[in-house]
Short mmCIF file of N, CA and C in Angstrom, two decimals:
data_model
loop_
_atom_site.label_atom_id
_atom_site.label_comp_id
_atom_site.label_asym_id
_atom_site.label_seq_id
_atom_site.Cartn_x
_atom_site.Cartn_y
_atom_site.Cartn_z
N MET V 1 0.85 -1.20 0.00
CA MET V 1 0.00 0.00 0.00
C MET V 1 0.89 1.25 0.00
N SER V 2 0.54 2.20 -0.86
CA SER V 2 1.37 3.41 -0.96
C SER V 2 1.21 4.28 0.29
N LEU V 3 2.15 5.20 0.43
CA LEU V 3 2.12 6.14 1.55
C LEU V 3 0.81 6.94 1.55
N MET V 4 0.40 7.41 0.37
CA MET V 4 -0.82 8.22 0.27
C MET V 4 -2.06 7.37 0.60
N ASP V 5 -2.05 6.11 0.19
CA ASP V 5 -3.19 5.22 0.51
C ASP V 5 -3.29 5.03 2.03
N GLN V 6 -2.14 4.79 2.66
CA GLN V 6 -2.13 4.61 4.12
C GLN V 6 -2.63 5.88 4.81
N LEU V 7 -2.13 7.02 4.33
CA LEU V 7 -2.50 8.30 4.94
C LEU V 7 -3.99 8.56 4.78
N THR V 8 -4.50 8.27 3.58
CA THR V 8 -5.93 8.46 3.33
C THR V 8 -6.77 7.59 4.25
N ASP V 9 -6.36 6.33 4.40
CA ASP V 9 -7.11 5.42 5.28
C ASP V 9 -7.16 5.95 6.71
N VAL V 10 -6.00 6.40 7.20
CA VAL V 10 -5.92 6.87 8.60
C VAL V 10 -6.69 8.18 8.78
N VAL V 11 -6.37 9.16 7.91
CA VAL V 11 -6.92 10.51 8.11
C VAL V 11 -8.40 10.56 7.76
N VAL V 12 -8.75 10.06 6.57
CA VAL V 12 -10.15 10.15 6.15
C VAL V 12 -11.03 9.28 7.04
N GLY V 13 -10.50 8.09 7.38
CA GLY V 13 -11.28 7.19 8.22
C GLY V 13 -11.63 7.80 9.57
N GLN V 14 -10.71 8.57 10.12
CA GLN V 14 -10.92 9.10 11.48
C GLN V 14 -11.34 10.57 11.51
N MET V 15 -11.15 11.28 10.39
CA MET V 15 -11.28 12.73 10.44
C MET V 15 -12.46 13.32 9.67
N ALA V 16 -13.18 12.51 8.90
CA ALA V 16 -14.23 13.07 8.04
C ALA V 16 -15.25 13.88 8.85
N GLY V 17 -15.65 13.34 10.00
CA GLY V 17 -16.64 14.04 10.83
C GLY V 17 -16.11 15.36 11.36
N GLN V 18 -14.88 15.33 11.88
CA GLN V 18 -14.29 16.57 12.41
C GLN V 18 -14.02 17.59 11.31
N ALA V 19 -13.57 17.08 10.15
CA ALA V 19 -13.31 17.98 9.01
C ALA V 19 -14.61 18.65 8.58
N ALA V 20 -15.71 17.89 8.61
CA ALA V 20 -17.01 18.46 8.24
C ALA V 20 -17.42 19.54 9.23
N GLN V 21 -17.24 19.27 10.53
CA GLN V 21 -17.59 20.26 11.56
C GLN V 21 -16.76 21.53 11.42
N LYS V 22 -15.47 21.36 11.15
CA LYS V 22 -14.55 22.50 11.10
C LYS V 22 -14.77 23.35 9.85
N THR V 23 -15.10 22.70 8.74
CA THR V 23 -15.17 23.42 7.46
C THR V 23 -16.59 23.77 7.05
N GLY V 24 -17.58 23.07 7.62
CA GLY V 24 -18.96 23.28 7.19
C GLY V 24 -19.34 22.47 5.96
N LEU V 25 -18.41 21.65 5.46
CA LEU V 25 -18.74 20.74 4.35
C LEU V 25 -19.57 19.58 4.90
N SER V 26 -20.31 18.92 4.02
CA SER V 26 -20.99 17.69 4.46
C SER V 26 -19.91 16.64 4.71
N GLU V 27 -20.23 15.66 5.54
CA GLU V 27 -19.24 14.63 5.86
C GLU V 27 -18.82 13.87 4.62
N GLY V 28 -19.79 13.57 3.75
CA GLY V 28 -19.49 12.84 2.51
C GLY V 28 -18.55 13.61 1.61
N LEU V 29 -18.77 14.93 1.53
CA LEU V 29 -17.92 15.75 0.67
C LEU V 29 -16.53 15.93 1.28
N ALA V 30 -16.47 16.08 2.60
CA ALA V 30 -15.17 16.17 3.27
C ALA V 30 -14.36 14.90 3.02
N GLU V 31 -15.05 13.77 3.05
CA GLU V 31 -14.41 12.47 2.81
C GLU V 31 -13.85 12.38 1.39
N LYS V 32 -14.60 12.95 0.43
CA LYS V 32 -14.16 12.95 -0.98
C LYS V 32 -13.01 13.92 -1.22
N MET V 33 -13.09 15.09 -0.58
CA MET V 33 -12.15 16.17 -0.90
C MET V 33 -10.82 16.05 -0.15
N MET V 34 -10.81 15.41 1.02
CA MET V 34 -9.56 15.32 1.80
C MET V 34 -8.45 14.62 1.00
N PRO V 35 -8.71 13.45 0.35
CA PRO V 35 -7.63 12.83 -0.42
C PRO V 35 -7.16 13.72 -1.57
N MET V 36 -8.08 14.50 -2.16
CA MET V 36 -7.69 15.39 -3.25
C MET V 36 -6.82 16.53 -2.74
N ALA V 37 -7.17 17.04 -1.55
CA ALA V 37 -6.35 18.08 -0.93
C ALA V 37 -4.94 17.55 -0.65
N MET V 38 -4.86 16.33 -0.12
CA MET V 38 -3.55 15.74 0.19
C MET V 38 -2.76 15.47 -1.08
N ALA V 39 -3.45 15.05 -2.14
CA ALA V 39 -2.77 14.80 -3.41
C ALA V 39 -2.23 16.10 -4.01
N ALA V 40 -3.00 17.18 -3.90
CA ALA V 40 -2.54 18.48 -4.41
C ALA V 40 -1.30 18.94 -3.64
N LEU V 41 -1.28 18.71 -2.34
CA LEU V 41 -0.12 19.09 -1.53
C LEU V 41 1.11 18.26 -1.91
N MET V 42 0.89 16.99 -2.19
CA MET V 42 2.02 16.14 -2.60
C MET V 42 2.58 16.62 -3.93
N ALA V 43 1.70 17.10 -4.83
CA ALA V 43 2.17 17.65 -6.11
C ALA V 43 3.01 18.90 -5.88
N GLY V 44 2.58 19.74 -4.95
CA GLY V 44 3.36 20.93 -4.62
C GLY V 44 4.72 20.57 -4.03
N LEU V 45 4.74 19.55 -3.18
CA LEU V 45 6.00 19.09 -2.59
C LEU V 45 6.93 18.51 -3.65
N LYS V 46 6.34 17.82 -4.63
CA LYS V 46 7.15 17.25 -5.73
C LYS V 46 7.90 18.35 -6.46
N LYS V 47 7.18 19.45 -6.72
CA LYS V 47 7.81 20.59 -7.41
C LYS V 47 8.95 21.14 -6.54
N ASN V 48 8.69 21.32 -5.25
CA ASN V 48 9.71 21.87 -4.34
C ASN V 48 10.93 20.96 -4.24
N ALA V 49 10.67 19.65 -4.18
CA ALA V 49 11.76 18.69 -3.94
C ALA V 49 12.52 18.33 -5.22
N SER V 50 12.08 18.88 -6.37
CA SER V 50 12.75 18.55 -7.64
C SER V 50 14.13 19.20 -7.74
N GLN V 51 14.39 20.22 -6.91
CA GLN V 51 15.72 20.86 -6.84
C GLN V 51 16.42 20.39 -5.57
N PRO V 52 17.73 20.15 -5.64
CA PRO V 52 18.45 19.64 -4.44
C PRO V 52 18.24 20.50 -3.19
N GLU V 53 18.25 21.83 -3.36
CA GLU V 53 18.07 22.68 -2.17
C GLU V 53 16.66 22.55 -1.61
N GLY V 54 15.68 22.35 -2.49
CA GLY V 54 14.30 22.15 -2.04
C GLY V 54 14.14 20.83 -1.30
N ALA V 55 14.78 19.80 -1.83
CA ALA V 55 14.74 18.47 -1.19
C ALA V 55 15.38 18.54 0.19
N GLN V 56 16.49 19.27 0.30
CA GLN V 56 17.18 19.39 1.59
C GLN V 56 16.33 20.18 2.58
N ALA V 57 15.68 21.25 2.09
CA ALA V 57 14.81 22.05 2.96
C ALA V 57 13.66 21.20 3.49
N LEU V 58 13.10 20.34 2.63
CA LEU V 58 12.02 19.44 3.05
C LEU V 58 12.54 18.46 4.10
N ALA V 59 13.70 17.88 3.83
CA ALA V 59 14.29 16.92 4.78
C ALA V 59 14.49 17.59 6.15
N ASN V 60 14.98 18.83 6.14
CA ASN V 60 15.18 19.56 7.40
C ASN V 60 13.86 19.81 8.12
N ALA V 61 12.83 20.21 7.33
CA ALA V 61 11.51 20.49 7.92
C ALA V 61 10.92 19.24 8.55
N LEU V 62 11.19 18.08 7.94
CA LEU V 62 10.60 16.84 8.45
C LEU V 62 11.21 16.39 9.77
N ASP V 63 12.34 16.97 10.14
CA ASP V 63 12.90 16.67 11.46
C ASP V 63 11.95 17.16 12.56
N ARG V 64 11.10 18.14 12.22
CA ARG V 64 10.11 18.65 13.19
C ARG V 64 8.75 17.96 13.05
N HIS V 65 8.65 17.06 12.08
CA HIS V 65 7.38 16.34 11.83
C HIS V 65 7.71 14.85 11.81
N ASP V 66 7.74 14.24 13.00
CA ASP V 66 8.23 12.87 13.10
C ASP V 66 7.16 11.80 12.88
N GLY V 67 5.93 12.23 12.63
CA GLY V 67 4.87 11.26 12.38
C GLY V 67 4.00 10.99 13.59
N SER V 68 4.38 11.51 14.76
CA SER V 68 3.60 11.22 15.98
C SER V 68 2.18 11.78 15.89
N LEU V 69 2.00 12.81 15.08
CA LEU V 69 0.65 13.39 14.89
C LEU V 69 -0.34 12.34 14.40
N LEU V 70 0.15 11.37 13.63
CA LEU V 70 -0.74 10.35 13.07
C LEU V 70 -1.23 9.37 14.14
N ASN V 71 -0.61 9.40 15.33
CA ASN V 71 -1.12 8.58 16.44
C ASN V 71 -2.30 9.24 17.13
N ASN V 72 -2.51 10.51 16.82
CA ASN V 72 -3.63 11.26 17.40
C ASN V 72 -4.21 12.18 16.32
N VAL V 73 -4.85 11.55 15.34
CA VAL V 73 -5.31 12.27 14.14
C VAL V 73 -6.30 13.38 14.49
N SER V 74 -7.05 13.20 15.57
CA SER V 74 -8.05 14.21 15.94
C SER V 74 -7.41 15.57 16.22
N ALA V 75 -6.10 15.56 16.54
CA ALA V 75 -5.39 16.83 16.81
C ALA V 75 -5.33 17.72 15.58
N LEU V 76 -5.57 17.16 14.38
CA LEU V 76 -5.55 17.96 13.15
C LEU V 76 -6.61 19.07 13.16
N ALA V 77 -7.63 18.90 14.00
CA ALA V 77 -8.69 19.91 14.08
C ALA V 77 -8.37 20.98 15.12
N ASN V 78 -7.26 20.82 15.88
CA ASN V 78 -6.91 21.81 16.91
C ASN V 78 -6.44 23.11 16.25
N ASP V 79 -6.76 24.23 16.87
CA ASP V 79 -6.42 25.53 16.28
C ASP V 79 -4.92 25.71 16.08
N ASP V 80 -4.10 25.22 17.03
CA ASP V 80 -2.65 25.41 16.88
C ASP V 80 -2.10 24.59 15.72
N VAL V 81 -2.67 23.38 15.50
CA VAL V 81 -2.23 22.55 14.37
C VAL V 81 -2.70 23.17 13.06
N LEU V 82 -3.93 23.72 13.05
CA LEU V 82 -4.43 24.39 11.85
C LEU V 82 -3.59 25.62 11.52
N SER V 83 -3.17 26.33 12.54
CA SER V 83 -2.31 27.50 12.34
C SER V 83 -0.98 27.08 11.72
N ASP V 84 -0.43 25.98 12.22
CA ASP V 84 0.80 25.42 11.66
C ASP V 84 0.55 25.01 10.21
N GLY V 85 -0.63 24.41 9.97
CA GLY V 85 -1.00 23.98 8.62
C GLY V 85 -1.02 25.14 7.63
N GLN V 86 -1.50 26.30 8.08
CA GLN V 86 -1.53 27.49 7.21
C GLN V 86 -0.10 27.88 6.81
N LYS V 87 0.82 27.82 7.75
CA LYS V 87 2.22 28.18 7.44
C LYS V 87 2.82 27.17 6.46
N ILE V 88 2.52 25.89 6.69
CA ILE V 88 3.03 24.83 5.81
C ILE V 88 2.53 25.04 4.38
N LEU V 89 1.25 25.41 4.25
CA LEU V 89 0.67 25.66 2.92
C LEU V 89 1.45 26.73 2.17
N GLY V 90 1.81 27.78 2.90
CA GLY V 90 2.59 28.86 2.29
C GLY V 90 3.91 28.36 1.73
N HIS V 91 4.56 27.46 2.48
CA HIS V 91 5.84 26.90 2.04
C HIS V 91 5.66 25.96 0.84
N ILE V 92 4.61 25.14 0.89
CA ILE V 92 4.43 24.12 -0.15
C ILE V 92 3.90 24.73 -1.45
N LEU V 93 2.87 25.55 -1.34
CA LEU V 93 2.17 26.03 -2.54
C LEU V 93 2.59 27.43 -2.97
N GLY V 94 3.19 28.20 -2.06
CA GLY V 94 3.65 29.54 -2.42
C GLY V 94 2.54 30.37 -3.05
N GLY V 95 2.85 30.96 -4.20
CA GLY V 95 1.90 31.83 -4.89
C GLY V 95 0.72 31.10 -5.49
N LYS V 96 0.73 29.76 -5.45
CA LYS V 96 -0.38 29.00 -6.03
C LYS V 96 -1.40 28.56 -4.99
N GLN V 97 -1.23 29.05 -3.76
CA GLN V 97 -2.12 28.61 -2.66
C GLN V 97 -3.58 28.96 -2.95
N ASP V 98 -3.85 30.21 -3.30
CA ASP V 98 -5.23 30.63 -3.56
C ASP V 98 -5.82 29.90 -4.76
N GLN V 99 -5.01 29.75 -5.82
CA GLN V 99 -5.52 29.09 -7.02
C GLN V 99 -5.82 27.62 -6.76
N THR V 100 -5.02 26.99 -5.91
CA THR V 100 -5.28 25.58 -5.58
C THR V 100 -6.58 25.45 -4.81
N ALA V 101 -6.77 26.29 -3.79
CA ALA V 101 -8.03 26.25 -3.02
C ALA V 101 -9.22 26.57 -3.92
N GLN V 102 -9.04 27.55 -4.79
CA GLN V 102 -10.12 27.94 -5.71
C GLN V 102 -10.48 26.79 -6.65
N ALA V 103 -9.44 26.12 -7.18
CA ALA V 103 -9.67 25.02 -8.11
C ALA V 103 -10.42 23.87 -7.44
N LEU V 104 -9.97 23.49 -6.25
CA LEU V 104 -10.64 22.40 -5.53
C LEU V 104 -12.06 22.79 -5.12
N ALA V 105 -12.24 24.05 -4.72
CA ALA V 105 -13.57 24.53 -4.31
C ALA V 105 -14.52 24.52 -5.50
N LYS V 106 -14.04 24.96 -6.65
CA LYS V 106 -14.89 25.00 -7.84
C LYS V 106 -15.29 23.58 -8.26
N THR V 107 -14.34 22.67 -8.14
CA THR V 107 -14.62 21.27 -8.47
C THR V 107 -15.76 20.73 -7.62
N ALA V 108 -15.73 21.06 -6.33
CA ALA V 108 -16.73 20.52 -5.40
C ALA V 108 -17.99 21.39 -5.31
N GLY V 109 -17.92 22.60 -5.91
CA GLY V 109 -19.07 23.51 -5.83
C GLY V 109 -19.27 24.06 -4.43
N VAL V 110 -18.16 24.32 -3.72
CA VAL V 110 -18.24 24.85 -2.35
C VAL V 110 -17.42 26.13 -2.24
N ASP V 111 -17.42 26.72 -1.05
CA ASP V 111 -16.73 27.97 -0.82
C ASP V 111 -15.21 27.75 -0.73
N GLN V 112 -14.45 28.68 -1.31
CA GLN V 112 -12.99 28.56 -1.29
C GLN V 112 -12.44 28.51 0.13
N GLY V 113 -13.05 29.26 1.05
CA GLY V 113 -12.59 29.28 2.44
C GLY V 113 -12.72 27.91 3.10
N GLN V 114 -13.76 27.15 2.71
CA GLN V 114 -13.93 25.80 3.29
C GLN V 114 -12.78 24.89 2.86
N ILE V 115 -12.41 25.00 1.58
CA ILE V 115 -11.32 24.17 1.07
C ILE V 115 -9.98 24.62 1.66
N ALA V 116 -9.82 25.93 1.85
CA ALA V 116 -8.58 26.43 2.46
C ALA V 116 -8.39 25.82 3.84
N GLN V 117 -9.49 25.70 4.59
CA GLN V 117 -9.39 25.07 5.93
C GLN V 117 -9.06 23.58 5.82
N LEU V 118 -9.66 22.94 4.82
CA LEU V 118 -9.39 21.51 4.61
C LEU V 118 -7.92 21.30 4.25
N LEU V 119 -7.38 22.17 3.40
CA LEU V 119 -5.95 22.10 3.04
C LEU V 119 -5.06 22.30 4.28
N ALA V 120 -5.48 23.22 5.16
CA ALA V 120 -4.70 23.47 6.38
C ALA V 120 -4.73 22.26 7.31
N MET V 121 -5.80 21.47 7.27
CA MET V 121 -5.84 20.22 8.06
C MET V 121 -4.99 19.15 7.39
N ALA V 122 -5.01 19.14 6.07
CA ALA V 122 -4.29 18.09 5.33
C ALA V 122 -2.78 18.26 5.39
N ALA V 123 -2.30 19.52 5.41
CA ALA V 123 -0.86 19.78 5.30
C ALA V 123 -0.04 19.14 6.42
N PRO V 124 -0.40 19.32 7.71
CA PRO V 124 0.39 18.66 8.76
C PRO V 124 0.35 17.13 8.66
N ALA V 125 -0.79 16.59 8.17
CA ALA V 125 -0.91 15.13 8.03
C ALA V 125 0.05 14.61 6.97
N VAL V 126 0.14 15.33 5.85
CA VAL V 126 1.06 14.92 4.77
C VAL V 126 2.50 14.96 5.26
N LEU V 127 2.88 16.03 5.96
CA LEU V 127 4.26 16.12 6.47
C LEU V 127 4.53 15.07 7.54
N ALA V 128 3.53 14.79 8.38
CA ALA V 128 3.70 13.75 9.41
C ALA V 128 3.96 12.39 8.76
N SER V 129 3.22 12.12 7.69
CA SER V 129 3.38 10.84 6.99
C SER V 129 4.77 10.73 6.36
N LEU V 130 5.22 11.81 5.73
CA LEU V 130 6.56 11.81 5.13
C LEU V 130 7.64 11.76 6.21
N GLY V 131 7.40 12.47 7.33
CA GLY V 131 8.36 12.46 8.43
C GLY V 131 8.53 11.07 9.02
N ARG V 132 7.43 10.36 9.15
CA ARG V 132 7.50 8.99 9.68
C ARG V 132 8.27 8.09 8.71
N ALA V 133 7.99 8.23 7.41
CA ALA V 133 8.69 7.42 6.41
C ALA V 133 10.19 7.73 6.43
N LYS V 134 10.53 9.00 6.55
CA LYS V 134 11.95 9.41 6.59
C LYS V 134 12.66 8.77 7.77
N ARG V 135 11.99 8.81 8.92
CA ARG V 135 12.59 8.27 10.14
C ARG V 135 12.71 6.75 10.06
N GLU V 136 11.62 6.08 9.67
CA GLU V 136 11.59 4.61 9.70
C GLU V 136 12.49 4.00 8.62
N GLN V 137 12.58 4.69 7.46
CA GLN V 137 13.35 4.13 6.34
C GLN V 137 14.74 4.75 6.22
N GLY V 138 15.05 5.72 7.12
CA GLY V 138 16.37 6.36 7.09
C GLY V 138 16.64 7.09 5.79
N LEU V 139 15.65 7.82 5.28
CA LEU V 139 15.78 8.48 3.97
C LEU V 139 16.61 9.76 4.06
N ASP V 140 17.53 9.93 3.11
CA ASP V 140 18.22 11.22 3.00
C ASP V 140 17.40 12.12 2.05
N ALA V 141 17.90 13.33 1.80
CA ALA V 141 17.13 14.30 1.00
C ALA V 141 16.81 13.76 -0.39
N SER V 142 17.77 13.09 -1.00
CA SER V 142 17.58 12.58 -2.36
C SER V 142 16.53 11.46 -2.39
N ALA V 143 16.61 10.54 -1.45
CA ALA V 143 15.65 9.44 -1.38
C ALA V 143 14.25 9.97 -1.05
N LEU V 144 14.21 11.00 -0.24
CA LEU V 144 12.94 11.63 0.13
C LEU V 144 12.29 12.27 -1.11
N ALA V 145 13.10 12.95 -1.92
CA ALA V 145 12.60 13.55 -3.16
C ALA V 145 12.03 12.46 -4.08
N GLY V 146 12.71 11.31 -4.13
CA GLY V 146 12.23 10.20 -4.95
C GLY V 146 10.89 9.68 -4.46
N LEU V 147 10.74 9.57 -3.14
CA LEU V 147 9.48 9.10 -2.55
C LEU V 147 8.34 10.08 -2.86
N VAL V 148 8.61 11.37 -2.70
CA VAL V 148 7.58 12.39 -2.97
C VAL V 148 7.14 12.34 -4.44
N THR V 149 8.11 12.21 -5.34
CA THR V 149 7.80 12.13 -6.77
C THR V 149 6.93 10.92 -7.07
N GLU V 150 7.33 9.78 -6.54
CA GLU V 150 6.60 8.52 -6.75
C GLU V 150 5.15 8.64 -6.25
N GLU V 151 4.99 9.19 -5.04
CA GLU V 151 3.65 9.33 -4.46
C GLU V 151 2.80 10.34 -5.23
N SER V 152 3.44 11.41 -5.69
CA SER V 152 2.71 12.43 -6.44
C SER V 152 2.22 11.88 -7.77
N VAL V 153 3.09 11.15 -8.46
CA VAL V 153 2.71 10.56 -9.76
C VAL V 153 1.56 9.56 -9.57
N ARG V 154 1.65 8.76 -8.52
CA ARG V 154 0.59 7.77 -8.25
C ARG V 154 -0.74 8.48 -7.95
N ALA V 155 -0.67 9.56 -7.15
CA ALA V 155 -1.88 10.31 -6.80
C ALA V 155 -2.48 10.96 -8.04
N GLN V 156 -1.62 11.48 -8.91
CA GLN V 156 -2.10 12.14 -10.12
C GLN V 156 -2.82 11.15 -11.03
N LYS V 157 -2.29 9.92 -11.11
CA LYS V 157 -2.91 8.91 -11.97
C LYS V 157 -4.28 8.48 -11.44
N SER V 158 -4.43 8.48 -10.11
CA SER V 158 -5.69 7.98 -9.54
C SER V 158 -6.74 9.10 -9.38
N ALA V 159 -6.33 10.36 -9.58
CA ALA V 159 -7.27 11.49 -9.44
C ALA V 159 -8.19 11.56 -10.66
N PRO V 160 -9.39 12.18 -10.51
CA PRO V 160 -10.21 12.44 -11.69
C PRO V 160 -9.38 13.24 -12.70
N PRO V 161 -9.63 13.06 -14.02
CA PRO V 161 -8.77 13.67 -15.04
C PRO V 161 -8.49 15.16 -14.83
N ALA V 162 -9.49 15.93 -14.51
CA ALA V 162 -9.27 17.38 -14.37
C ALA V 162 -8.41 17.70 -13.16
N LEU V 163 -8.54 16.90 -12.09
CA LEU V 163 -7.71 17.16 -10.92
C LEU V 163 -6.28 16.69 -11.15
N GLY V 164 -6.13 15.70 -12.04
CA GLY V 164 -4.79 15.36 -12.49
C GLY V 164 -4.17 16.57 -13.18
N GLY V 165 -5.01 17.31 -13.91
CA GLY V 165 -4.56 18.55 -14.56
C GLY V 165 -4.14 19.59 -13.55
N LEU V 166 -4.87 19.68 -12.44
CA LEU V 166 -4.51 20.63 -11.37
C LEU V 166 -3.12 20.28 -10.82
N MET V 167 -2.88 18.99 -10.64
CA MET V 167 -1.59 18.59 -10.09
C MET V 167 -0.46 18.86 -11.07
N GLY V 168 -0.76 18.73 -12.37
CA GLY V 168 0.23 19.09 -13.38
C GLY V 168 0.52 20.59 -13.33
N PHE V 169 -0.54 21.37 -13.11
CA PHE V 169 -0.40 22.83 -13.01
C PHE V 169 0.50 23.19 -11.82
N LEU V 170 0.35 22.50 -10.71
CA LEU V 170 1.16 22.77 -9.52
C LEU V 170 2.63 22.44 -9.76
N ASP V 171 2.86 21.56 -10.72
CA ASP V 171 4.22 21.11 -11.02
C ASP V 171 4.94 22.05 -12.00
N GLN V 172 4.22 23.05 -12.53
CA GLN V 172 4.82 23.96 -13.52
C GLN V 172 5.54 25.12 -12.84
N ASP V 173 6.42 25.74 -13.62
CA ASP V 173 7.05 26.98 -13.15
C ASP V 173 6.08 28.13 -13.38
N GLY V 174 6.16 29.16 -12.52
CA GLY V 174 5.29 30.33 -12.70
C GLY V 174 3.90 30.07 -12.15
N ASP V 175 3.12 31.13 -12.02
CA ASP V 175 1.80 31.00 -11.43
C ASP V 175 0.75 30.57 -12.45
N GLY V 176 0.85 31.08 -13.68
CA GLY V 176 -0.06 30.61 -14.72
C GLY V 176 -1.52 30.78 -14.35
N ASP V 177 -2.34 29.96 -14.96
CA ASP V 177 -3.78 30.03 -14.72
C ASP V 177 -4.34 28.62 -14.90
N PHE V 178 -5.41 28.34 -14.20
CA PHE V 178 -6.03 27.03 -14.35
C PHE V 178 -7.42 27.20 -14.94
N LYS V 179 -7.80 26.31 -15.83
CA LYS V 179 -9.01 26.50 -16.65
C LYS V 179 -10.31 26.20 -15.90
N ASP V 180 -11.20 27.19 -15.88
CA ASP V 180 -12.49 27.02 -15.19
C ASP V 180 -13.35 25.92 -15.79
N ASP V 181 -13.37 25.80 -17.12
CA ASP V 181 -14.26 24.82 -17.75
C ASP V 181 -13.84 23.39 -17.38
N ILE V 182 -12.54 23.17 -17.24
CA ILE V 182 -12.06 21.84 -16.83
C ILE V 182 -12.55 21.53 -15.42
N LEU V 183 -12.50 22.54 -14.56
CA LEU V 183 -12.92 22.33 -13.18
C LEU V 183 -14.41 22.02 -13.09
N GLU V 184 -15.20 22.71 -13.90
CA GLU V 184 -16.65 22.44 -13.86
C GLU V 184 -16.93 21.00 -14.28
N GLN V 185 -16.20 20.52 -15.28
CA GLN V 185 -16.37 19.14 -15.73
C GLN V 185 -15.97 18.17 -14.61
N ALA V 186 -14.85 18.49 -13.94
CA ALA V 186 -14.39 17.63 -12.84
C ALA V 186 -15.42 17.60 -11.73
N GLY V 187 -16.03 18.76 -11.45
CA GLY V 187 -17.06 18.83 -10.42
C GLY V 187 -18.24 17.94 -10.74
N LYS V 188 -18.64 17.92 -12.01
CA LYS V 188 -19.76 17.06 -12.41
C LYS V 188 -19.40 15.59 -12.21
N GLN V 189 -18.15 15.24 -12.58
CA GLN V 189 -17.71 13.84 -12.38
C GLN V 189 -17.71 13.49 -10.90
N LEU V 190 -17.14 14.39 -10.10
CA LEU V 190 -17.01 14.14 -8.66
C LEU V 190 -18.37 13.99 -8.01
N LEU V 191 -19.24 14.97 -8.24
CA LEU V 191 -20.54 14.97 -7.57
C LEU V 191 -21.44 13.89 -8.12
N GLY V 192 -21.28 13.59 -9.42
CA GLY V 192 -22.03 12.48 -10.00
C GLY V 192 -21.68 11.17 -9.31
N GLY V 193 -20.36 10.96 -9.08
CA GLY V 193 -19.92 9.75 -8.39
C GLY V 193 -20.39 9.75 -6.94
N LEU V 194 -20.38 10.93 -6.32
CA LEU V 194 -20.73 11.04 -4.91
C LEU V 194 -22.20 10.71 -4.66
N PHE V 195 -23.03 11.18 -5.57
CA PHE V 195 -24.48 10.96 -5.37
C PHE V 195 -25.06 9.87 -6.27
N GLY V 196 -24.17 9.11 -6.92
CA GLY V 196 -24.63 7.98 -7.70
C GLY V 196 -25.24 8.36 -9.04
N ARG V 197 -25.01 9.60 -9.50
CA ARG V 197 -25.52 10.01 -10.82
C ARG V 197 -24.38 9.95 -11.82
N LYS V 198 -24.75 9.85 -13.09
CA LYS V 198 -23.73 9.89 -14.15
C LYS V 198 -23.73 11.28 -14.75
#
């Protein structure tokens, strides 16, 4: 089972209710959107770790994220962890933070602020998962970059086509723009699957 699959099982399995309470999303939608938020963050990390200095910065940051958070997943809803999550988002997504939240929000047909909160919950979980892998497998910066790339590619392949496009967008240089019509199509696919409609 991949790192992202394990993380999704742990976080979504235990956090959907709390994520719904914190963001105002329905529990079903929080359950659908959390893996997409985590996948988008992994794509942002892949871009950062593609340069040696970025990979080293990530490795250094993970010394403060040893994975213990995953033993108490409910802490992701705590205000101090959410505050930390906001800072992590700034490091991972940089100037693409608003566009990422907007893209995911448009896909789900919800408010951008709700998705921004979901991303802030997802960010510490993603780093905790990588931090645990780094510690348990003794990964150096280069091996860590390889793991992030592998997980990001796997997440992109399993995402709905338009969200795969979002992850490709996060992997590009520059801020660019993401296409609204693609997002609307992704939203129809997502919500159709969620409510059993085609």
